[in-house]
Amino acid sequence: MLTVRQASFRGIRDSGGRRLAEVEVRTGPGNQALLAYFREGPKGYQLVRVLANDADTETDWFDNAQHEAFRDVTMQWFHGPSHAGGDDRNAFAEQVLDTGGVRADLDLHFGRGGR
């Protein structure tokens, strides 16, 4: 299970006509950089996907079009026997939402007004 150390709202992005909230996440102990994407659902916010930063800061300190620095790790991390993958996914999503005022930022930008 990943432990969220830091999370911050980065903005609303359009993905195929859907509005997604992009959240930068740092996990421990390696302080890995992640981007988590949430959509507004009928029962709150749902984690859509998680991207891990594979960039090497020695060579990728700028936008490098030669490769993708972020890779989608959603299925790799949150797929498991029974419902364990879904439980891990939900637990990770709740950690992100409860860190650094992220839930309040999403409420503001999705127009929920604290609902």
Short mmCIF file of C-alpha atoms in Angstrom, two decimals:
data_model
loop_
_atom_site.label_atom_id
_atom_site.label_comp_id
_atom_site.label_asym_id
_atom_site.label_seq_id
_atom_site.Cartn_x
_atom_site.Cartn_y
_atom_site.Cartn_z
CA MET A 1 0.00 0.00 0.00
CA LEU A 2 1.30 3.43 -0.96
CA THR A 3 1.55 6.11 1.69
CA VAL A 4 0.72 9.63 0.53
CA ARG A 5 3.17 12.16 1.97
CA GLN A 6 2.07 15.23 0.01
CA ALA A 7 -0.67 16.10 -2.48
CA SER A 8 -1.57 19.29 -4.30
CA PHE A 9 -4.24 20.19 -6.83
CA ARG A 10 -2.72 21.24 -10.19
CA GLY A 11 -5.81 22.06 -12.23
CA ILE A 12 -8.70 20.78 -14.29
CA ARG A 13 -7.79 18.99 -17.52
CA ASP A 14 -9.95 17.91 -20.45
CA SER A 15 -9.61 14.24 -21.37
CA GLY A 16 -11.84 13.13 -24.21
CA GLY A 17 -14.56 15.58 -23.27
CA ARG A 18 -14.42 14.71 -19.55
CA ARG A 19 -13.26 17.15 -16.91
CA LEU A 20 -10.57 15.59 -14.74
CA ALA A 21 -8.82 17.07 -11.73
CA GLU A 22 -5.05 16.61 -11.86
CA VAL A 23 -3.36 16.16 -8.48
CA GLU A 24 0.38 15.93 -7.93
CA VAL A 25 1.17 13.29 -5.31
CA ARG A 26 4.37 12.41 -3.47
CA THR A 27 4.60 9.02 -1.80
CA GLY A 28 7.11 7.61 0.63
CA PRO A 29 9.59 6.46 1.43
CA GLY A 30 11.17 7.12 -2.00
CA ASN A 31 9.17 10.33 -2.48
CA GLN A 32 7.98 9.10 -5.88
CA ALA A 33 6.25 11.73 -8.05
CA LEU A 34 2.79 10.76 -9.29
CA LEU A 35 -0.09 12.43 -11.07
CA ALA A 36 -3.53 11.25 -9.96
CA TYR A 37 -6.64 12.07 -11.99
CA PHE A 38 -10.12 12.30 -10.47
CA ARG A 39 -13.56 12.73 -11.98
CA GLU A 40 -16.72 13.82 -10.27
CA GLY A 41 -19.06 10.89 -9.77
CA PRO A 42 -22.51 10.42 -8.25
CA LYS A 43 -21.00 9.33 -4.91
CA GLY A 44 -18.05 11.70 -4.77
CA TYR A 45 -14.72 11.77 -6.53
CA GLN A 46 -13.45 8.72 -8.37
CA LEU A 47 -9.82 7.96 -9.13
CA VAL A 48 -9.56 7.55 -12.91
CA ARG A 49 -5.85 6.88 -13.37
CA VAL A 50 -2.42 7.29 -11.83
CA LEU A 51 0.73 8.19 -13.73
CA ALA A 52 4.23 7.63 -12.34
CA ASN A 53 7.09 9.95 -13.26
CA ASP A 54 9.91 7.99 -14.86
CA ALA A 55 11.97 11.06 -15.77
CA ASP A 56 15.60 11.17 -14.78
CA THR A 57 16.23 14.63 -13.37
CA GLU A 58 19.81 14.53 -14.66
CA THR A 59 18.67 14.32 -18.29
CA ASP A 60 15.00 15.34 -18.19
CA TRP A 61 15.04 18.66 -16.39
CA PHE A 62 13.10 20.13 -19.31
CA ASP A 63 10.20 18.91 -21.46
CA ASN A 64 11.72 16.20 -23.61
CA ALA A 65 9.59 15.12 -26.58
CA GLN A 66 11.78 12.06 -27.14
CA HIS A 67 9.85 9.96 -24.62
CA GLU A 68 7.00 10.06 -22.16
CA ALA A 69 8.25 10.81 -18.67
CA PHE A 70 4.97 9.68 -17.11
CA ARG A 71 3.61 6.15 -17.52
CA ASP A 72 0.17 4.87 -16.56
CA VAL A 73 0.48 2.55 -13.55
CA THR A 74 -3.21 2.33 -12.61
CA MET A 75 -3.84 -1.27 -13.65
CA GLN A 76 -0.43 -2.44 -12.43
CA TRP A 77 -0.97 -1.05 -8.93
CA PHE A 78 -4.69 -1.54 -8.43
CA HIS A 79 -5.45 -4.88 -10.01
CA GLY A 80 -5.64 -7.84 -7.68
CA PRO A 81 -7.47 -11.01 -6.81
CA SER A 82 -10.95 -10.70 -5.36
CA HIS A 83 -11.60 -7.05 -4.60
CA ALA A 84 -8.19 -6.24 -3.11
CA GLY A 85 -7.20 -4.06 -6.08
CA GLY A 86 -10.38 -2.01 -5.80
CA ASP A 87 -9.93 -1.64 -2.05
CA ASP A 88 -6.33 -0.46 -2.51
CA ARG A 89 -7.46 1.98 -5.21
CA ASN A 90 -10.18 3.43 -2.96
CA ALA A 91 -7.82 3.68 0.02
CA PHE A 92 -5.19 5.48 -2.08
CA ALA A 93 -7.84 7.85 -3.50
CA GLU A 94 -9.07 8.71 0.01
CA GLN A 95 -5.50 9.40 1.18
CA VAL A 96 -4.97 11.78 -1.74
CA LEU A 97 -8.30 13.55 -1.22
CA ASP A 98 -7.63 13.96 2.52
CA THR A 99 -4.13 15.45 2.06
CA GLY A 100 -3.22 19.10 1.53
CA GLY A 101 -6.76 20.41 1.09
CA VAL A 102 -7.22 18.48 -2.18
CA ARG A 103 -10.89 17.61 -1.53
CA ALA A 104 -11.70 21.29 -0.87
CA ASP A 105 -9.89 22.32 -4.07
CA LEU A 106 -11.86 19.75 -6.08
CA ASP A 107 -15.12 20.93 -4.47
CA LEU A 108 -14.28 24.48 -5.51
CA HIS A 109 -13.29 23.65 -9.09
CA PHE A 110 -16.10 21.17 -9.72
CA GLY A 111 -18.63 23.61 -8.23
CA ARG A 112 -19.69 21.36 -5.37
CA GLY A 113 -19.44 24.08 -2.74
CA GLY A 114 -18.47 21.69 0.04
CA ARG A 115 -21.24 19.14 -0.59
#
